[in-house]
Short mmCIF file of C-alpha atoms and ligand atoms in Angstrom, two decimals:
data_model
loop_
_atom_site.label_atom_id
_atom_site.label_comp_id
_atom_site.label_asym_id
_atom_site.label_seq_id
_atom_site.Cartn_x
_atom_site.Cartn_y
_atom_site.Cartn_z
CA MET C 1 -0.38 -0.49 -0.30
CA THR C 2 2.48 2.46 -0.73
CA ASP C 3 0.52 5.34 -2.06
CA LEU C 4 -1.42 5.74 1.58
CA ALA C 5 -0.03 8.33 3.71
CA PRO C 6 1.64 6.39 6.93
CA SER C 7 -0.93 7.89 8.99
CA THR C 8 -3.53 6.47 6.95
CA VAL C 9 -2.21 2.61 6.96
CA SER C 10 -2.04 2.69 10.65
CA ARG C 11 -5.58 4.22 11.09
CA ILE C 12 -6.50 1.37 9.24
CA LYS C 13 -4.36 -1.28 10.93
CA GLN C 14 -6.07 -0.11 14.38
CA VAL C 15 -9.20 -0.69 13.22
CA LEU C 16 -8.07 -3.99 11.77
CA ARG C 17 -6.53 -4.77 14.80
CA GLY C 18 -9.93 -4.18 17.31
CA GLN C 19 -11.79 -6.63 14.83
CA ARG C 20 -13.30 -9.48 16.32
CA ILE C 21 -14.42 -12.26 14.53
CA GLU C 22 -16.78 -15.18 16.11
CA THR C 23 -16.53 -18.62 14.50
CA ALA C 24 -19.44 -21.72 15.23
CA SER C 25 -18.82 -24.43 17.23
CA TRP C 26 -21.14 -26.11 14.24
CA ALA C 27 -18.44 -25.21 11.57
CA TYR C 28 -15.81 -27.50 12.92
CA GLY C 29 -18.53 -30.74 12.82
CA ASN C 30 -19.61 -32.91 10.31
CA SER C 31 -22.53 -31.37 7.85
CA GLY C 32 -23.73 -31.46 4.62
CA THR C 33 -26.84 -31.65 2.59
CA ARG C 34 -30.01 -33.45 2.79
CA PHE C 35 -28.25 -35.87 0.18
CA LYS C 36 -25.25 -36.20 2.25
CA VAL C 37 -23.09 -35.71 5.44
CA PHE C 38 -19.54 -36.59 4.18
CA ALA C 39 -17.56 -36.85 7.50
CA GLN C 40 -14.10 -35.90 7.43
CA PRO C 41 -11.79 -36.73 9.55
CA GLY C 42 -10.34 -35.42 12.81
CA VAL C 43 -13.78 -33.63 13.47
CA PRO C 44 -14.20 -32.83 17.18
CA ARG C 45 -16.26 -35.47 18.86
CA ASP C 46 -17.46 -33.05 21.99
CA PRO C 47 -17.94 -29.48 22.29
CA PHE C 48 -14.37 -29.16 24.42
CA GLU C 49 -12.68 -30.77 21.02
CA LYS C 50 -14.86 -28.19 18.71
CA VAL C 51 -13.78 -24.98 21.32
CA ALA C 52 -9.97 -26.45 20.90
CA ASP C 53 -10.53 -26.12 16.51
CA ALA C 54 -11.64 -22.35 17.25
CA ALA C 55 -8.93 -22.27 19.20
CA GLN C 56 -6.48 -22.28 16.65
CA VAL C 57 -8.46 -20.14 14.35
CA HIS C 58 -7.60 -17.78 16.54
CA ARG C 59 -3.95 -18.66 16.95
CA PHE C 60 -3.98 -18.20 13.28
CA THR C 61 -6.00 -14.54 12.43
CA GLY C 62 -5.88 -13.12 16.19
CA VAL C 63 -9.31 -11.67 15.22
CA ALA C 64 -11.47 -14.71 16.58
CA PRO C 65 -11.32 -14.88 20.02
CA SER C 66 -15.02 -16.43 20.87
CA VAL C 67 -17.26 -19.44 19.59
CA ALA C 68 -20.27 -19.35 19.33
CA VAL C 69 -22.36 -22.61 20.75
CA HIS C 70 -25.52 -24.35 19.64
CA ILE C 71 -27.95 -25.66 22.72
CA PRO C 72 -28.09 -29.10 22.61
CA TRP C 73 -25.61 -30.03 19.71
CA ASP C 74 -23.38 -28.40 22.18
CA ARG C 75 -24.59 -29.88 25.56
CA VAL C 76 -22.17 -30.52 28.33
CA ASP C 77 -22.78 -31.11 31.89
CA ASP C 78 -21.33 -28.27 33.23
CA TYR C 79 -20.79 -25.45 31.15
CA GLY C 80 -19.19 -23.03 33.59
CA GLU C 81 -15.89 -25.92 33.07
CA LEU C 82 -16.00 -25.48 29.16
CA ALA C 83 -16.15 -21.86 29.72
CA ARG C 84 -13.11 -22.61 31.95
CA VAL C 85 -11.34 -25.25 29.41
CA ALA C 86 -11.88 -22.49 26.29
CA LYS C 87 -10.28 -19.96 28.24
CA ASP C 88 -7.45 -22.08 28.64
CA LEU C 89 -7.02 -22.71 24.94
CA GLY C 90 -7.00 -18.54 24.94
CA VAL C 91 -10.88 -18.59 23.21
CA ALA C 92 -14.35 -17.77 25.26
CA VAL C 93 -17.67 -19.21 24.82
CA GLY C 94 -19.78 -16.57 22.32
CA THR C 95 -23.53 -16.47 21.36
CA VAL C 96 -25.37 -19.16 23.09
CA ASN C 97 -27.55 -20.19 19.56
CA ALA C 98 -31.35 -22.14 20.76
CA ASN C 99 -32.21 -24.60 18.76
CA VAL C 100 -36.53 -25.62 18.66
CA PHE C 101 -36.62 -26.86 15.18
CA GLN C 102 -35.31 -30.72 15.48
CA ASP C 103 -37.96 -32.23 18.70
CA ASP C 104 -40.34 -34.53 17.36
CA ASP C 105 -42.87 -31.71 18.97
CA PHE C 106 -42.05 -28.86 16.67
CA LYS C 107 -43.02 -29.91 13.15
CA LEU C 108 -46.04 -27.16 13.28
CA GLY C 109 -43.76 -24.76 15.12
CA SER C 110 -42.47 -24.11 18.57
CA VAL C 111 -43.19 -21.11 19.61
CA THR C 112 -45.81 -20.18 17.71
CA HIS C 113 -47.22 -23.89 17.80
CA PRO C 114 -51.02 -24.19 17.97
CA ASP C 115 -50.67 -26.15 21.34
CA ALA C 116 -49.91 -24.40 24.51
CA ARG C 117 -48.11 -27.50 25.51
CA VAL C 118 -45.20 -27.29 22.61
CA ARG C 119 -45.35 -23.76 22.97
CA ALA C 120 -44.23 -23.80 26.64
CA LYS C 121 -41.60 -26.33 25.69
CA ALA C 122 -39.85 -23.96 23.53
CA VAL C 123 -40.19 -21.18 25.85
CA ALA C 124 -38.47 -23.50 27.99
CA HIS C 125 -35.44 -23.54 26.05
CA LEU C 126 -35.02 -20.72 25.49
CA VAL C 127 -34.83 -20.02 28.69
CA GLU C 128 -32.31 -22.84 29.76
CA CYS C 129 -30.35 -21.44 27.11
CA VAL C 130 -29.97 -17.83 29.13
CA ASP C 131 -28.85 -20.36 32.00
CA VAL C 132 -25.93 -21.50 29.53
CA MET C 133 -25.58 -17.61 29.00
CA ASP C 134 -25.02 -16.94 33.20
CA ALA C 135 -22.49 -20.21 33.39
CA THR C 136 -20.56 -19.11 30.31
CA GLY C 137 -20.48 -15.50 30.63
CA SER C 138 -22.07 -15.23 26.88
CA ARG C 139 -23.35 -12.09 26.04
CA ASP C 140 -25.99 -12.73 23.73
CA LEU C 141 -28.84 -15.19 22.97
CA LYS C 142 -29.82 -15.49 19.03
CA LEU C 143 -33.04 -16.95 18.67
CA TRP C 144 -33.58 -18.29 15.06
CA PHE C 145 -37.20 -20.46 14.25
CA SER C 146 -37.68 -22.92 11.99
CA ASP C 147 -41.44 -21.94 12.74
CA GLY C 148 -44.31 -21.09 9.63
CA THR C 149 -46.80 -23.21 7.46
CA ASN C 150 -46.00 -25.39 4.21
CA TYR C 151 -50.19 -24.13 3.18
CA PRO C 152 -52.12 -20.89 2.80
CA GLY C 153 -54.85 -21.92 5.41
CA GLN C 154 -52.82 -24.19 7.78
CA ASP C 155 -52.80 -22.21 10.42
CA ASP C 156 -53.96 -18.20 11.39
CA VAL C 157 -50.91 -16.13 10.89
CA ARG C 158 -51.82 -13.14 13.39
CA VAL C 159 -52.42 -15.20 15.88
CA ARG C 160 -48.92 -16.98 15.36
CA GLN C 161 -47.36 -13.60 15.54
CA ASP C 162 -49.22 -13.24 18.92
CA ARG C 163 -47.50 -16.39 20.28
CA LEU C 164 -43.96 -15.34 18.79
CA ALA C 165 -44.38 -12.01 20.53
CA GLU C 166 -45.49 -14.02 24.09
CA GLY C 167 -42.42 -16.36 23.50
CA LEU C 168 -40.03 -13.90 22.84
CA ALA C 169 -41.30 -11.58 26.03
CA VAL C 170 -40.75 -14.35 28.32
CA ALA C 171 -36.78 -14.95 26.93
CA TYR C 172 -36.48 -11.34 27.03
CA ALA C 173 -37.62 -10.91 30.50
CA ARG C 174 -35.17 -13.59 31.60
CA LEU C 175 -32.16 -12.31 30.20
CA GLY C 176 -29.86 -10.07 32.86
CA GLY C 177 -28.93 -6.83 32.44
CA HIS C 178 -26.30 -7.04 30.45
CA GLN C 179 -27.45 -10.00 28.41
CA ARG C 180 -28.49 -8.94 24.68
CA LEU C 181 -31.55 -11.42 22.63
CA LEU C 182 -31.02 -11.48 19.16
CA LEU C 183 -33.59 -12.00 16.89
CA GLU C 184 -32.54 -13.83 13.51
CA TYR C 185 -35.33 -14.27 10.06
CA LYS C 186 -35.13 -16.75 7.21
CA LEU C 187 -37.35 -16.24 4.30
CA PHE C 188 -38.66 -19.63 3.95
CA GLU C 189 -36.88 -23.19 4.23
CA PRO C 190 -38.03 -25.75 6.22
CA ALA C 191 -41.37 -23.39 6.05
CA PHE C 192 -42.25 -22.86 2.28
CA TYR C 193 -45.56 -20.96 2.50
CA MET C 194 -45.13 -18.93 5.26
CA THR C 195 -42.13 -18.34 7.78
CA ASP C 196 -43.21 -16.70 10.83
CA VAL C 197 -39.88 -14.34 11.05
CA PRO C 198 -39.58 -13.94 7.45
CA ASP C 199 -37.27 -10.45 7.24
CA TRP C 200 -35.68 -8.00 8.57
CA GLY C 201 -38.64 -5.69 9.36
CA THR C 202 -40.65 -8.77 11.32
CA ALA C 203 -37.61 -8.83 13.09
CA PHE C 204 -37.51 -4.89 14.67
CA VAL C 205 -41.01 -5.20 14.83
CA HIS C 206 -40.70 -8.08 17.56
CA CYS C 207 -37.03 -6.06 18.90
CA VAL C 208 -38.58 -3.12 19.23
CA ALA C 209 -42.07 -4.26 21.40
CA LEU C 210 -39.29 -6.00 23.63
CA GLY C 211 -37.03 -3.14 24.66
CA GLU C 212 -33.65 -1.70 23.89
CA ARG C 213 -31.78 -4.64 24.52
CA ALA C 214 -33.44 -6.48 21.60
CA ALA C 215 -31.98 -6.60 18.48
CA VAL C 216 -31.80 -8.17 14.84
CA VAL C 217 -29.43 -10.38 13.41
CA ILE C 218 -28.73 -10.58 9.74
CA ASP C 219 -27.37 -13.69 8.35
CA THR C 220 -26.51 -13.31 4.65
CA GLY C 221 -28.15 -16.05 3.27
CA HIS C 222 -31.30 -15.80 4.51
CA HIS C 223 -32.93 -13.24 1.57
CA ALA C 224 -34.51 -13.67 -1.66
CA PRO C 225 -31.96 -13.51 -4.53
CA GLY C 226 -30.93 -9.86 -5.38
CA THR C 227 -31.84 -8.72 -2.23
CA ASN C 228 -29.92 -5.53 -1.18
CA ILE C 229 -28.55 -6.62 1.99
CA GLU C 230 -26.37 -3.71 2.70
CA PHE C 231 -29.46 -1.00 2.64
CA ILE C 232 -31.19 -3.62 5.54
CA VAL C 233 -27.61 -2.48 6.92
CA ALA C 234 -28.32 0.72 7.02
CA MET C 235 -31.52 0.41 8.18
CA LEU C 236 -31.12 -1.03 10.88
CA VAL C 237 -27.50 0.56 12.10
CA ARG C 238 -30.09 3.90 12.21
CA ALA C 239 -32.48 2.36 14.39
CA GLY C 240 -29.82 1.15 16.68
CA ARG C 241 -31.22 -2.62 16.32
CA LEU C 242 -29.01 -4.12 14.08
CA GLY C 243 -27.75 -7.13 16.72
CA GLY C 244 -25.21 -8.67 14.38
CA PHE C 245 -24.34 -11.35 11.33
CA ASP C 246 -24.39 -14.35 10.48
CA PHE C 247 -21.67 -14.46 7.90
CA ASN C 248 -22.00 -16.97 4.76
CA SER C 249 -22.32 -16.43 1.12
CA ARG C 250 -24.49 -18.02 -1.28
CA PHE C 251 -24.84 -18.69 -4.94
CA TYR C 252 -28.63 -19.64 -4.73
CA ALA C 253 -30.49 -19.85 -0.96
CA ASP C 254 -29.11 -20.53 2.05
CA ASP C 255 -25.84 -22.45 0.54
CA ASP C 256 -23.72 -21.43 4.26
CA LEU C 257 -20.67 -21.45 1.86
CA MET C 258 -17.56 -19.31 3.67
CA VAL C 259 -18.29 -15.41 3.59
CA GLY C 260 -16.65 -13.84 0.71
CA ALA C 261 -16.70 -16.71 -2.00
CA ALA C 262 -19.78 -15.99 -3.43
CA ASP C 263 -19.82 -12.58 -3.41
CA PRO C 264 -16.92 -10.36 -1.74
CA PHE C 265 -18.23 -7.30 -3.58
CA GLN C 266 -21.45 -7.50 -1.44
CA LEU C 267 -19.13 -8.18 1.40
CA PHE C 268 -17.54 -5.14 0.65
CA ARG C 269 -20.50 -3.14 0.45
CA ILE C 270 -21.93 -4.08 3.64
CA MET C 271 -18.83 -3.00 5.72
CA HIS C 272 -19.06 -0.21 3.82
CA GLU C 273 -21.83 0.81 5.73
CA ILE C 274 -19.97 -0.76 8.74
CA VAL C 275 -17.25 1.54 8.45
CA LEU C 276 -19.16 4.42 8.19
CA ALA C 277 -21.31 3.91 11.14
CA GLY C 278 -18.08 3.47 13.06
CA LEU C 279 -18.99 0.13 13.84
CA VAL C 280 -16.19 -2.42 13.57
CA GLY C 281 -14.59 -3.04 16.97
CA GLY C 282 -18.06 -2.45 18.70
CA ASP C 283 -21.55 -4.27 20.35
CA VAL C 284 -22.36 -5.30 16.84
CA ALA C 285 -21.80 -9.59 16.93
CA PHE C 286 -19.83 -10.98 13.24
CA MET C 287 -20.82 -14.09 13.86
CA LEU C 288 -20.43 -17.19 10.83
CA ASP C 289 -22.55 -19.23 10.44
CA GLN C 290 -21.31 -21.34 7.62
CA CYS C 291 -21.70 -24.92 6.79
CA HIS C 292 -17.73 -26.45 5.04
CA ASN C 293 -19.14 -29.91 3.92
CA ILE C 294 -16.33 -30.57 1.54
CA GLU C 295 -13.09 -28.32 2.62
CA PRO C 296 -11.22 -28.72 5.65
CA LYS C 297 -12.88 -27.33 8.34
CA ILE C 298 -10.03 -25.19 10.07
CA ALA C 299 -8.61 -23.97 7.34
CA ALA C 300 -11.75 -22.81 5.61
CA VAL C 301 -12.60 -21.39 8.30
CA ILE C 302 -9.83 -19.56 8.75
CA ARG C 303 -9.75 -18.70 4.98
CA SER C 304 -13.56 -16.80 6.23
CA VAL C 305 -11.64 -14.63 9.08
CA MET C 306 -9.16 -13.71 6.03
CA ASN C 307 -12.03 -12.81 3.91
CA VAL C 308 -14.00 -10.64 6.57
CA GLN C 309 -10.46 -8.88 7.26
CA GLU C 310 -10.16 -8.39 3.51
CA ALA C 311 -13.16 -6.50 2.98
CA THR C 312 -13.05 -4.63 5.93
CA ALA C 313 -9.57 -3.36 5.21
CA LYS C 314 -11.36 -2.69 1.38
CA ALA C 315 -14.04 -0.80 3.27
CA LEU C 316 -12.05 1.45 5.47
CA LEU C 317 -10.03 2.82 2.22
CA VAL C 318 -12.72 4.42 1.09
CA ASP C 319 -11.82 8.09 0.63
CA GLN C 320 -14.63 9.56 2.47
CA ALA C 321 -13.95 12.65 2.11
CA ALA C 322 -13.44 12.45 -1.19
CA LEU C 323 -16.95 10.50 -1.20
CA ARG C 324 -18.91 12.79 0.52
CA ALA C 325 -18.04 15.61 -1.41
CA ALA C 326 -18.57 13.65 -5.02
CA GLN C 327 -22.15 12.80 -3.24
CA ASP C 328 -22.71 16.03 -2.34
CA GLY C 329 -22.23 17.24 -5.65
CA GLY C 330 -24.14 14.71 -7.48
CA GLN C 331 -21.29 13.78 -9.22
CA VAL C 332 -22.82 10.34 -9.62
CA LEU C 333 -19.62 7.85 -11.97
CA GLU C 334 -17.15 9.94 -9.49
CA ALA C 335 -19.19 8.76 -6.21
CA ASN C 336 -18.71 5.35 -7.49
CA ALA C 337 -15.23 5.78 -8.46
CA VAL C 338 -14.49 5.97 -4.81
CA LEU C 339 -15.92 2.79 -3.99
CA MET C 340 -14.41 0.92 -6.91
CA ASP C 341 -11.17 2.32 -6.54
CA ALA C 342 -11.26 0.94 -2.47
CA TYR C 343 -12.67 -2.13 -4.06
CA ASN C 344 -9.91 -2.84 -6.42
CA SER C 345 -6.93 -2.37 -4.10
CA ASP C 346 -5.24 -5.03 -3.18
CA VAL C 347 -5.48 -5.06 0.94
CA ARG C 348 -3.51 -8.58 1.11
CA PRO C 349 0.28 -6.77 2.04
CA LEU C 350 -1.46 -4.23 4.38
CA LEU C 351 -2.98 -7.36 6.33
CA ARG C 352 -0.09 -9.30 5.47
CA GLU C 353 1.78 -6.66 7.80
CA LEU C 354 -0.90 -6.09 10.24
CA ARG C 355 -0.48 -9.59 11.09
CA GLU C 356 3.55 -9.27 11.53
CA ASP C 357 2.89 -6.60 14.01
CA MET C 358 0.46 -8.59 15.69
CA GLY C 359 3.06 -11.07 15.90
CA LEU C 360 1.52 -13.59 13.80
CA ASP C 361 2.56 -15.11 10.74
CA PRO C 362 1.64 -13.14 7.59
CA ASP C 363 0.14 -16.61 6.62
CA PRO C 364 -2.50 -17.98 8.57
CA ILE C 365 -3.72 -20.59 6.58
CA GLY C 366 0.21 -21.88 5.69
CA ALA C 367 0.96 -21.99 9.17
CA TYR C 368 -1.79 -24.03 10.35
CA LYS C 369 -1.19 -26.38 7.77
CA ARG C 370 2.80 -26.33 8.55
CA SER C 371 1.67 -26.55 12.40
CA GLY C 372 1.00 -30.17 12.85
CA TYR C 373 -2.39 -29.37 14.09
CA PHE C 374 -4.79 -31.20 11.46
CA GLU C 375 -2.23 -34.37 11.71
CA ARG C 376 -2.44 -34.44 15.37
CA ILE C 377 -6.25 -34.31 15.63
CA CYS C 378 -6.47 -37.07 13.24
CA THR C 379 -4.61 -39.23 14.69
CA GLU C 380 -6.09 -38.28 18.06
CA ARG C 381 -9.94 -38.70 17.19
CA ALA C 382 -9.71 -41.51 15.40
CA ASP C 383 -12.27 -43.01 17.33
CA GLY C 384 -15.64 -42.50 18.98
CA ALA C 385 -18.57 -40.49 17.28
CA GLN C 386 -17.71 -37.28 15.18
CA ALA C 387 -19.62 -34.34 15.84
CA GLY C 388 -22.66 -33.70 13.16
CA TRP C 389 -25.49 -31.14 13.12
CA GLY C 390 -28.30 -33.86 14.12
CA ALA C 391 -30.39 -33.32 11.33
C1 RM4 D 401 -30.70 -21.45 11.03
C2 RM4 D 401 -29.81 -20.11 11.27
C3 RM4 D 401 -29.29 -20.04 12.83
C4 RM4 D 401 -28.02 -21.51 12.42
C5 RM4 D 401 -29.47 -22.49 12.22
C6 RM4 D 401 -27.65 -23.81 12.30
O1 RM4 D 401 -30.43 -21.38 9.60
O2 RM4 D 401 -28.39 -19.65 10.31
O3 RM4 D 401 -28.73 -18.89 12.79
O4 RM4 D 401 -28.45 -21.42 14.18
O5 RM4 D 401 -29.27 -22.45 10.85
MN1 MN D 402 -27.67 -17.83 11.38
#
């Protein structure tokens, strides 16, 4: 980055140094499509081993100090112990994800189910997840509901919204003063006619009704093709209700591929909104929600973290003064050029330098491969049942 003033470079590096990206425990386990789960060697057999893998990602990137868990996939007898083990490995247990989509009882919904008994069971799980947060010291409860209907007329749309609001209110009331409820939306799947939380507007309405510590999560794979996600980012930032991201990328639907792989330009545009709002390193949670079905998992998570860093660095390169001047002057082409100049810059040398400044290897994936960790887990974890997503 020879053409940048040293003060600009150090400002950009300072922000990148403070960036935090949370990885997901389920990314380290086996996963697949509805057609086949291809098991990989060395896959963790329990939550402790997932945390150990997450610690490797942090070790080589320096910006992934926490790992999200998913209950019951990551159920352990003693969550305090899980948090202590994580801490000893250099990471923290991060966001707690509730799972009310895999019990037989939830066929027709969880918190929106027509049967009060099933609704109570779902709400009890949400509350249980806050107990887990208390034990792990986690800040965020992340809720995604598969609830919805497959056929017109199957259930009453407004009544289901009332049930949803009631269930959310119970979970929200259980939170401690420092904890947050993050509500995630998704357009469709597994429900194919109507999803109860299909879009940011619905999630936003519920969050506002709940209170200040409820905010919306944008999973980048949960929209209709062509949706302008950065617009949603801007709207939620403006309303003070952007809770976080579940990053991944997609070509078709909820593909859960590595973030920045399918559409790095979209990731840049999202990070541009984040940089404009000064939210890198703040309270917005930047999480990865991905599945590595055919590629080696730990290296893929490292790659994903690097992709987020690259998009962020490019967004930080945008010449804000020039952009504003062009915008204010109605200079369409010039404004667009400011953005494209930043996007088309090669930020990899700057990131290599940053890693060296941080005492890290400038090449995280190479360093991970050379570390021998993968060979070690392949041997150590040869026996026993590998963790999977339980689908
Ligand atoms: C859902 C949603 C949630 C994630 C699960 C595994 O589609 O994205 O965030 O916890 O998948
Ligand atoms: Mn998600």
